[in-house]
XYZ file of C-alpha atoms in Angstrom:
674
model
C -0.283 0.285 -0.170
C 1.358 2.997 -1.095
C 4.174 1.846 -3.398
C 4.909 4.588 -5.453
C 6.696 2.402 -8.483
C 3.788 0.460 -8.499
C 0.599 2.060 -8.215
C 2.411 6.070 -8.240
C 0.090 7.381 -6.045
C 0.242 8.990 -2.706
C -0.010 6.380 0.736
C -2.950 8.252 1.807
C -4.515 7.718 -1.295
C -4.420 4.445 -0.691
C -5.654 4.378 2.405
C -9.027 6.227 1.512
C -9.263 3.351 -1.304
C -8.498 0.566 1.338
C -11.492 2.163 3.413
C -13.409 2.592 0.500
C -13.655 -0.521 -0.201
C -14.002 -2.234 3.087
C -17.270 0.235 3.839
C -18.360 -0.813 0.582
C -17.784 -4.326 1.079
C -19.242 -4.705 4.497
C -21.951 -2.897 2.912
C -23.140 -5.625 0.252
C -22.524 -8.503 3.345
C -25.133 -6.533 5.171
C -27.243 -7.101 2.259
C -26.478 -10.044 0.559
C -29.058 -12.692 1.654
C -26.951 -15.222 0.390
C -24.365 -14.385 3.338
C -24.162 -17.243 5.863
C -23.677 -16.533 9.146
C -22.152 -19.792 10.432
C -22.929 -19.197 14.045
C -21.458 -16.055 13.978
C -23.291 -13.633 16.371
C -23.219 -9.492 15.268
C -23.815 -6.696 18.087
C -26.280 -5.751 15.470
C -28.044 -8.582 14.376
C -29.022 -8.819 17.848
C -31.146 -5.743 18.054
C -35.214 -6.667 19.290
C -34.369 -9.321 21.638
C -35.210 -9.139 25.219
C -31.092 -8.361 27.350
C -30.796 -11.715 28.476
C -31.636 -13.232 25.137
C -28.551 -11.086 23.755
C -26.060 -11.951 26.771
C -27.215 -15.473 25.962
C -25.972 -15.779 22.710
C -23.240 -14.070 22.903
C -21.892 -16.395 25.963
C -22.894 -19.285 23.928
C -19.972 -19.087 21.805
C -17.222 -19.147 24.556
C -16.182 -21.192 27.491
C -17.876 -19.479 30.407
C -19.860 -22.563 31.149
C -20.987 -21.035 34.706
C -22.059 -18.021 32.738
C -24.009 -19.835 30.438
C -25.992 -21.854 33.210
C -26.628 -18.731 35.132
C -28.464 -17.170 31.407
C -30.486 -19.985 30.851
C -31.690 -20.020 35.097
C -32.544 -16.386 34.550
C -34.647 -17.227 31.679
C -32.705 -17.306 28.243
C -34.484 -19.412 25.713
C -32.339 -21.703 23.445
C -34.982 -21.238 20.832
C -34.204 -17.104 20.695
C -32.444 -16.512 17.089
C -31.347 -13.096 16.615
C -31.430 -11.300 12.770
C -29.786 -14.135 10.875
C -31.779 -16.986 12.285
C -28.662 -18.338 14.546
C -29.615 -19.666 18.078
C -27.555 -20.661 21.080
C -26.684 -23.682 19.825
C -25.939 -22.632 16.589
C -22.990 -20.651 17.808
C -21.983 -23.246 20.237
C -21.176 -25.095 17.878
C -19.052 -22.879 15.891
C -16.457 -21.658 19.054
C -18.642 -22.812 22.049
C -16.797 -25.795 24.309
C -18.151 -28.761 24.375
C -19.463 -28.871 27.864
C -21.251 -25.540 27.011
C -22.592 -27.352 23.938
C -23.588 -30.028 25.882
C -25.274 -27.894 29.156
C -27.911 -26.263 25.765
C -28.209 -29.865 24.358
C -29.855 -30.837 28.140
C -32.075 -27.936 28.051
C -34.210 -28.966 24.818
C -32.708 -26.696 21.955
C -33.966 -26.519 18.616
C -31.849 -29.302 16.866
C -33.042 -28.944 13.339
C -33.697 -25.444 13.708
C -32.229 -23.893 10.169
C -30.675 -19.965 10.450
C -31.347 -17.458 7.352
C -28.460 -19.884 5.337
C -30.589 -23.051 6.047
C -28.116 -23.973 8.317
C -28.518 -26.080 11.660
C -26.017 -26.450 14.296
C -24.963 -30.121 12.663
C -23.911 -27.767 9.623
C -21.732 -25.534 11.489
C -20.682 -28.082 13.587
C -19.106 -30.695 10.453
C -17.889 -27.588 8.834
C -16.212 -26.629 11.273
C -14.213 -30.210 11.841
C -15.688 -30.431 15.360
C -16.105 -34.514 15.775
C -16.727 -34.360 19.706
C -19.784 -31.736 19.009
C -20.335 -34.018 15.866
C -20.885 -36.854 18.073
C -22.923 -35.353 20.625
C -25.480 -33.926 18.479
C -26.257 -36.778 15.919
C -26.722 -38.611 19.965
C -29.291 -36.653 20.398
C -30.841 -37.305 17.072
C -30.112 -33.725 15.255
C -30.663 -34.735 11.073
C -27.759 -36.293 9.487
C -29.534 -35.423 5.951
C -31.056 -31.697 6.520
C -29.923 -29.877 3.319
C -29.252 -25.595 3.880
C -30.816 -23.344 1.100
C -28.239 -24.460 -1.151
C -28.788 -28.164 -0.680
C -25.952 -29.113 0.925
C -26.047 -31.601 3.707
C -23.468 -31.475 6.881
C -22.039 -34.465 5.270
C -21.077 -32.722 2.073
C -19.517 -29.243 4.401
C -17.454 -32.052 6.214
C -13.818 -31.926 4.810
C -12.418 -33.398 8.636
C -11.391 -37.207 8.315
C -12.617 -38.013 11.894
C -15.474 -35.975 12.068
C -16.385 -37.213 8.405
C -16.321 -40.954 9.776
C -18.770 -40.387 12.508
C -20.712 -38.368 10.325
C -20.863 -41.692 7.841
C -22.151 -43.752 10.948
C -25.329 -42.176 11.250
C -28.024 -42.972 8.808
C -29.125 -40.671 6.309
C -32.365 -40.068 8.488
C -30.438 -38.935 11.220
C -31.125 -41.698 13.828
C -28.272 -43.028 14.894
C -27.667 -47.321 14.676
C -29.884 -49.417 17.076
C -27.102 -50.653 19.189
C -26.027 -47.325 19.499
C -28.781 -45.596 22.306
C -28.403 -42.324 22.982
C -28.795 -41.159 26.814
C -27.422 -38.051 28.461
C -25.590 -40.146 30.531
C -23.143 -41.103 27.604
C -23.044 -38.386 26.304
C -19.488 -36.858 28.404
C -16.345 -36.896 25.976
C -14.850 -39.474 27.856
C -17.475 -42.248 27.641
C -17.948 -41.698 23.290
C -16.011 -44.395 22.115
C -13.508 -42.843 20.050
C -13.893 -39.782 20.691
C -10.816 -37.679 22.728
C -11.828 -34.935 24.708
C -10.646 -31.529 25.059
C -10.003 -29.309 27.962
C -12.293 -26.720 28.015
C -9.134 -24.056 28.172
C -8.959 -20.316 27.224
C -6.176 -19.415 24.402
C -4.450 -16.131 26.160
C -2.368 -14.187 24.939
C -1.271 -10.836 26.816
C -1.320 -7.825 24.563
C 1.776 -5.963 23.397
C 2.144 -2.482 24.096
C 4.073 0.210 21.683
C 3.528 3.623 23.361
C 2.566 6.869 21.132
C 4.294 10.243 20.475
C 1.693 12.709 21.710
C 1.569 15.493 18.893
C 2.719 18.290 21.088
C 4.087 18.863 24.437
C 2.943 22.288 25.817
C 4.311 22.149 29.128
C 2.804 26.050 30.390
C -0.862 24.844 29.271
C -0.271 21.657 31.469
C -2.844 21.976 33.900
C -5.432 23.176 32.046
C -4.884 20.436 29.587
C -5.490 17.851 32.411
C -8.486 19.458 33.209
C -10.120 19.184 30.310
C -9.203 15.693 29.602
C -10.353 14.950 32.568
C -13.593 16.378 32.352
C -14.047 14.415 29.498
C -13.718 10.819 31.486
C -17.545 11.842 32.944
C -18.546 11.145 29.482
C -16.104 8.713 28.015
C -12.787 7.753 29.549
C -11.358 6.430 26.185
C -12.107 10.036 24.572
C -9.782 11.737 27.871
C -7.376 9.448 27.668
C -6.804 9.607 23.497
C -6.771 13.042 24.401
C -4.475 13.802 27.577
C -1.924 10.748 25.359
C -1.994 13.037 22.312
C -1.043 16.077 24.017
C 1.137 15.287 26.017
C 0.225 15.752 29.485
C 0.511 12.062 30.547
C 2.706 9.190 29.445
C 1.472 6.458 27.516
C 2.199 3.806 29.372
C -0.017 1.349 31.127
C 0.943 2.185 34.693
C 1.264 5.622 34.055
C -2.482 5.759 32.809
C -3.590 3.360 35.280
C -1.555 5.987 38.034
C -3.691 8.963 36.510
C -6.496 7.110 36.313
C -6.172 6.110 40.046
C -4.781 9.708 41.061
C -7.545 11.943 39.145
C -10.444 9.684 40.757
C -12.280 8.604 37.060
C -15.562 7.864 37.543
C -15.899 4.212 38.649
C -18.952 3.329 36.545
C -17.553 4.791 33.350
C -14.114 3.158 34.275
C -15.283 -0.232 34.721
C -17.354 -0.096 31.348
C -14.417 0.810 29.584
C -11.434 -1.998 31.271
C -14.018 -4.514 29.739
C -14.150 -3.155 26.687
C -12.839 -5.586 24.149
C -10.106 -2.623 22.543
C -6.507 -2.681 22.281
C -5.523 -0.020 25.090
C -8.698 -1.420 27.480
C -7.268 -5.019 27.665
C -3.234 -3.253 28.570
C -4.823 -0.834 30.609
C -7.607 -2.841 32.749
C -4.513 -5.664 33.349
C -2.276 -2.225 34.863
C -5.152 -1.341 37.090
C -5.985 -4.980 38.650
C -2.322 -5.420 39.086
C -2.267 -2.198 40.952
C -4.841 -4.007 43.317
C -2.023 -6.388 45.069
C -4.233 -9.643 44.920
C -1.371 -11.541 46.815
C -2.754 -13.894 49.770
C -6.394 -13.315 48.913
C -9.513 -15.672 48.071
C -11.714 -15.535 45.496
C -14.273 -12.795 47.550
C -11.390 -10.919 48.446
C -9.795 -10.381 45.271
C -12.729 -9.296 44.057
C -13.774 -6.504 46.476
C -10.257 -5.359 46.759
C -10.330 -4.816 42.381
C -13.818 -3.633 42.053
C -13.478 -0.857 45.227
C -11.632 0.723 42.263
C -14.031 0.418 39.504
C -17.874 -0.879 39.903
C -18.200 -4.163 37.883
C -20.703 -3.333 34.589
C -23.781 -4.708 34.134
C -23.069 -5.937 30.563
C -21.912 -9.590 31.308
C -19.285 -10.031 28.223
C -17.373 -7.014 29.857
C -18.007 -8.804 33.212
C -16.226 -11.490 32.065
C -13.550 -10.120 30.449
C -12.831 -8.553 33.912
C -13.131 -10.947 35.964
C -10.800 -13.581 33.504
C -8.165 -10.762 33.649
C -8.229 -10.790 37.995
C -8.172 -14.398 37.783
C -4.940 -14.485 35.857
C -3.279 -12.094 37.949
C -4.116 -13.312 41.126
C -3.088 -16.830 39.587
C 0.751 -15.136 38.421
C 0.230 -13.493 41.701
C 0.607 -16.886 43.639
C 2.602 -19.032 41.001
C 3.526 -22.015 42.730
C 7.117 -21.717 41.166
C 7.509 -18.667 43.175
C 6.384 -20.308 46.052
C 8.622 -22.931 46.976
C 11.078 -21.882 49.001
C 7.664 -21.806 51.484
C 6.199 -24.824 50.118
C 7.331 -27.287 53.290
C 6.555 -24.050 55.679
C 2.408 -24.202 54.359
C 1.433 -26.595 56.945
C 2.950 -24.362 59.704
C 0.791 -22.548 61.373
C 1.976 -19.242 61.234
C 2.749 -19.501 57.540
C -1.025 -20.447 57.143
C -2.356 -17.320 59.212
C 0.223 -14.975 56.802
C -1.637 -16.504 53.632
C -5.541 -15.854 54.804
C -7.227 -12.954 55.173
C -8.115 -11.094 58.245
C -11.731 -13.091 59.836
C -13.308 -12.307 62.935
C -14.835 -15.559 63.500
C -12.435 -18.317 61.961
C -10.680 -20.809 62.845
C -7.312 -21.979 62.669
C -7.692 -25.622 61.510
C -8.829 -23.219 57.934
C -12.462 -25.211 58.192
C -14.272 -23.609 54.513
C -17.009 -23.131 57.358
C -15.081 -20.497 58.946
C -14.178 -18.360 56.028
C -13.053 -18.639 52.407
C -10.238 -20.184 51.430
C -6.960 -17.996 50.544
C -3.407 -17.546 49.171
C -1.433 -20.536 48.281
C -4.144 -22.947 50.010
C -6.571 -21.555 47.520
C -3.880 -22.005 44.863
C -3.587 -25.994 45.186
C -7.662 -26.593 45.257
C -8.347 -24.305 41.631
C -6.285 -26.842 39.103
C -7.166 -24.167 36.576
C -7.151 -20.899 35.603
C -10.174 -21.409 33.676
C -12.045 -23.125 36.330
C -10.987 -19.575 39.327
C -11.840 -17.157 36.246
C -15.244 -18.851 35.926
C -15.998 -19.131 39.909
C -15.209 -15.191 40.153
C -17.795 -14.709 37.227
C -20.404 -17.070 39.387
C -19.339 -15.199 42.479
C -20.228 -12.145 41.609
C -23.348 -13.571 39.953
C -24.292 -15.191 43.460
C -23.579 -12.006 45.297
C -26.161 -10.132 42.818
C -28.533 -13.096 43.640
C -29.070 -13.209 47.442
C -28.314 -9.255 47.131
C -30.383 -7.875 44.113
C -34.039 -6.317 44.828
C -36.594 -4.827 42.851
C -34.882 -1.554 43.138
C -31.588 -3.463 42.302
C -32.594 -6.237 39.955
C -29.442 -8.504 38.622
C -29.479 -7.214 35.300
C -31.315 -4.204 33.628
C -34.835 -5.339 32.287
C -34.308 -8.814 34.033
C -35.833 -10.861 37.091
C -33.771 -12.500 39.645
C -33.737 -16.107 39.604
C -35.063 -17.033 42.834
C -32.075 -16.742 45.831
C -29.944 -19.872 45.157
C -29.248 -22.074 48.295
C -25.870 -23.555 48.351
C -26.055 -26.665 46.486
C -27.986 -24.282 43.835
C -24.889 -22.618 43.930
C -22.631 -25.835 43.334
C -24.751 -27.278 41.047
C -24.159 -23.814 39.054
C -20.136 -24.412 39.140
C -20.407 -28.122 38.632
C -17.077 -29.293 35.706
C -16.123 -25.579 35.540
C -12.111 -26.477 35.479
C -10.798 -26.654 31.917
C -10.764 -30.633 32.675
C -14.288 -31.117 33.941
C -13.746 -31.106 36.853
C -15.676 -28.933 39.906
C -13.758 -26.787 42.055
C -13.775 -28.785 45.740
C -16.424 -28.380 48.033
C -14.634 -26.619 50.514
C -13.822 -23.114 48.831
C -16.936 -23.050 46.798
C -18.777 -23.268 50.912
C -16.303 -20.925 51.800
C -17.477 -18.527 49.771
C -21.481 -19.062 49.329
C -21.374 -18.781 53.138
C -18.999 -15.197 52.886
C -21.483 -13.741 50.229
C -24.538 -15.103 52.220
C -23.589 -13.245 55.548
C -22.876 -10.170 54.262
C -23.524 -7.069 51.286
C -20.355 -6.139 50.156
C -21.160 -2.637 47.816
C -18.560 -3.266 46.075
C -19.808 -5.955 44.378
C -23.225 -4.418 42.923
C -23.162 -3.638 39.115
C -22.993 -0.148 38.173
C -26.622 1.120 37.113
C -27.635 2.990 33.634
C -27.850 6.047 35.147
C -24.039 5.963 36.122
C -22.644 5.185 33.008
C -24.959 7.390 30.474
C -24.067 10.857 30.708
C -27.458 13.107 31.112
C -28.295 16.521 30.409
C -25.818 18.937 28.698
C -24.208 20.680 31.624
C -21.586 23.986 31.910
C -17.867 22.734 31.958
C -16.205 25.146 34.163
C -13.169 25.049 31.106
C -15.630 25.997 27.939
C -15.544 29.677 26.942
C -17.884 29.322 24.218
C -20.356 26.612 23.180
C -22.692 26.059 20.208
C -24.447 23.823 17.272
C -23.046 24.916 13.580
C -22.532 22.843 10.739
C -19.551 21.748 8.498
C -20.928 22.039 4.735
C -19.923 18.704 2.524
C -15.863 20.415 0.678
C -16.222 22.397 4.104
C -13.014 19.870 5.389
C -10.586 19.297 3.242
C -7.440 17.082 3.162
C -3.437 18.495 2.570
C -3.001 17.155 -0.587
C -5.195 19.699 -3.551
C -4.193 17.399 -6.039
C -6.261 13.887 -4.383
C -9.555 15.929 -4.672
C -8.963 17.575 -8.160
C -12.596 18.125 -9.978
C -14.095 17.031 -6.920
C -15.453 17.893 -2.866
C -13.331 16.377 -0.702
C -14.936 14.200 2.382
C -17.151 14.813 4.968
C -15.852 14.815 8.430
C -17.728 11.874 9.449
C -15.696 9.589 6.711
C -12.505 10.802 7.612
C -11.645 8.393 10.689
C -13.025 4.447 10.824
C -12.745 3.292 14.381
C -12.442 -0.544 15.556
C -14.787 0.443 18.004
C -17.836 0.077 15.645
C -17.044 -0.241 11.866
C -18.347 2.410 11.055
C -17.743 6.386 10.255
C -16.665 7.776 13.785
C -18.876 10.826 13.629
C -23.096 10.733 13.754
C -24.122 14.346 14.265
C -27.073 15.275 14.839
C -28.841 18.991 14.656
C -31.187 19.872 17.956
C -33.543 22.939 17.974
C -33.300 25.869 15.524
C -30.030 24.893 14.049
C -31.491 21.577 12.699
C -33.435 24.004 10.178
C -30.147 25.525 8.906
C -28.994 22.214 7.302
C -29.444 19.576 4.750
C -28.525 16.284 4.039
C -24.648 17.203 2.420
C -24.626 19.605 5.742
C -22.951 17.816 9.096
C -24.115 18.800 12.577
C -21.333 19.665 15.415
C -21.249 21.312 18.469
C -18.894 23.160 19.164
C -17.086 24.241 22.324
C -14.050 26.067 23.093
C -12.651 25.451 26.322
C -9.512 27.636 27.622
C -8.879 29.326 24.744
C -7.252 26.795 23.973
C -8.690 24.104 22.182
C -11.385 24.225 20.042
C -13.527 20.753 20.078
C -15.692 19.113 17.952
C -18.761 16.907 19.137
C -21.846 15.142 17.794
C -24.112 16.514 20.938
C -23.779 19.136 23.867
C -23.562 15.491 26.243
C -21.006 13.156 24.045
C -17.527 13.367 24.104
C -15.419 15.485 21.546
C -14.212 12.737 18.543
C -11.942 15.992 17.500
C -9.940 19.187 18.417
C -8.228 21.736 16.845
C -5.333 23.685 18.761
C -5.878 27.483 18.289
C -2.388 27.947 18.028
C -1.957 26.308 14.571
C -4.814 28.013 13.665
C -5.542 30.798 11.547
C -9.484 32.033 10.512
C -8.691 32.569 6.906
C -12.118 33.783 5.605
C -15.489 35.030 7.302
C -18.788 35.612 5.490
C -21.425 37.565 7.060
C -23.690 37.002 3.921
C -23.547 33.399 4.554
C -22.715 33.169 8.610
C -19.555 31.071 7.484
C -16.442 31.192 8.882
C -12.851 29.181 7.529
C -9.801 28.311 9.920
C -6.845 27.456 7.984
C -3.166 26.435 9.221
C -0.864 29.505 9.698
C 1.448 30.891 7.129
C 4.985 29.970 7.306
C 7.099 32.789 9.316
C 10.754 32.413 7.282
C 13.595 32.340 9.011
C 14.464 35.962 9.253
C 14.339 39.090 11.127
C 11.433 41.350 11.798
C 10.978 44.101 9.184
C 13.353 42.231 6.816
C 12.506 42.187 3.105
C 11.928 38.152 3.710
C 10.237 38.246 6.981
C 5.474 36.962 7.308
C 4.165 39.034 9.195
C 1.096 36.954 10.500
C -1.132 39.107 12.070
C -1.354 41.219 8.591
C -4.819 41.145 7.390
C -3.422 41.815 3.301
C -1.215 38.918 4.241
C -3.556 36.246 4.833
C -5.906 37.920 2.406
C -3.381 37.249 -0.364
C -2.209 33.790 0.952
C -3.772 30.776 -1.243
C -5.527 28.047 0.434
C -2.700 24.958 0.258
C 0.021 26.877 -1.038
C 3.774 26.635 -0.168
C 3.941 29.384 1.843
C 0.885 28.290 4.539
C 1.074 25.381 7.335
C -1.321 22.712 6.910
C -5.055 22.997 9.932
C -3.794 20.464 12.174
C -6.849 18.248 13.629
C -6.820 15.496 16.129
C -9.825 13.182 15.880
C -10.109 10.901 19.315
C -12.021 7.917 18.993
C -13.514 5.836 21.805
C -11.268 3.480 22.193
C -8.563 5.280 23.272
C -6.609 6.061 20.113
C -5.771 9.329 18.621
C -5.535 10.441 14.737
C -3.736 13.390 13.933
C -5.217 14.643 10.367
C -3.928 17.513 8.623
C -6.568 19.423 6.924
C -6.134 22.415 3.885
C -9.066 23.797 5.492
C -12.398 23.713 7.737
C -15.540 25.387 7.369
C -18.038 25.390 9.785
C -21.838 27.313 8.510
C -23.337 28.929 12.202
C -27.375 29.347 11.846
C -27.591 33.070 12.331
C -25.391 35.738 12.079
C -25.356 36.948 15.609
C -23.171 33.303 16.417
C -21.045 33.809 13.901
C -19.900 37.350 14.906
C -19.552 35.906 18.625
C -17.697 32.873 17.233
C -14.876 35.204 15.455
C -14.930 37.062 18.706
C -14.000 34.315 20.320
C -11.675 33.228 18.382
C -9.678 36.304 18.091
C -9.693 36.100 21.939
C -7.932 33.111 21.264
C -5.015 32.019 19.321
C -5.919 32.493 16.438
C -5.105 35.191 13.855
C -7.379 37.944 13.164
C -9.791 37.676 10.538
C -9.476 40.192 7.599
C -10.310 43.372 9.957
C -13.741 43.206 9.395
C -13.311 43.191 5.875
C -15.836 39.843 4.292
C -14.653 38.263 1.280
C -18.101 36.686 0.386
C -19.967 39.657 0.578
């Protein structure tokens, strides 16, 4: 991409072209009725389902067996389908573990219900080459002869020799041979002839972090920059971090970012939601954040309380699963057996045991599970895998929500909590959650249940929507001016005029694509009187001037800014009272010459500004910076940025505010458009 010897075009042209092709391909795929979903779940295809069924479909394709059981207990339906016709069983046959498929099979799922492309769960397990899952489906009487809309059976789709052999053993009507009676007692992997069970292990890797270089450093205004970034945290942690790193206010390293968030007391609800995301920055940052909690010598409940004291548990269960998985991995590393070998012989000693146990008023020295939860290295020896630890932590949070939830504080928004679980009911939820299909020892589970049932812990309650979503717009302490405007088509041009010869440039919303949605990052809309001033070719934008240093662009008064311009890098190039617009451009270059000499350029000279054409060699580009919800930022060099205002009075007000900042004056009242 960008190889001049091959295509002869500039690298940015290749970037734009690739983005265009990607968007067109995505649009075609969304509209193509022949596109086979094959058990894949998308955010947009879940629309219209109840929250509980949305969560269930997302978890069906994971290894979290306890989460699937909790969701089924809360009323999730195995018959629920997304817009592609995908059910929980479809999703589980694609990428869920065998234990999840087995659990769903016990809840009478529709075995032969086709999706929008006519695929049954057996089609998916066959094409994925999942021999054990295929055997399970056939034993519970899934039809081996079912054809999809292309007239293809599971056997015709299968390319894996072992899976194909299993399919060929069953008659065309899908019934097992007479000598094989399908009973659930025989459906365990180890009991299937010729089927070797695979551990339910979670493939994990530590994210690789490369610090980003800030766009500039401004030590004289560091305090104002920091305050502006902290204010963004109440709207979006990701946008705030992107701004602070781009401006050099905080060093771009996970430990530094984590310390900054802790120091400035960011909303724990916002923080929990961001750290639970699947963004690259969220992955590294949540590890650094959890590591700072010091999980040594804690148990399941103690570790969760320590972590969620600093951030609120998000109501989104997928985010919660990511957080508890990170807690489990760091707890496991903290209690690595190799690091504790020197103390191995001392663990039987009462003194050493008391060091590894959390204090408790009713603890007994024998460490019995009825008196306290198992902690430290004793717990490490009891739990067999990180997977089992992670799922037990997730189930512990769900237990706390179950036992201490009320109608005013339900387990999930819009979901009725199941009856309060007994100790046996909770242990049933956790049966077989270890990676090898074993269960966590009873004494570990009983200690957790007793601790949770006896005391409500506010740290473990989930955040509610009102704590996360921004409310009504409130005036910012750093805001000098704010209001609606619009960017007309062609109002933002890249600093490469040759690429746009013969046509207008891209809209603001097409400049940056975020990995958060795969869609244009900006979708603004006007409100009130300003709405009547725009048409379909204009893009609404909420402008906010902060500390007379930065001009922020947002999609609404309550949304976090998605872009900003540093005023000292900009000049008001043109003002038209007739059309109620102004144009920002880059500053004219100042050559290395003494003031007053013939080669010097007077930046503040209106005549000089009016003579300088857009994009010529004597003018610098206008630097914008786009801020993304995932914590990334992207610089963008523009020829100009044009704003249209609803009224002449608002235009005059903005011109005055911009003049009061670091922006060059606008032609001393001259109006080129008049």
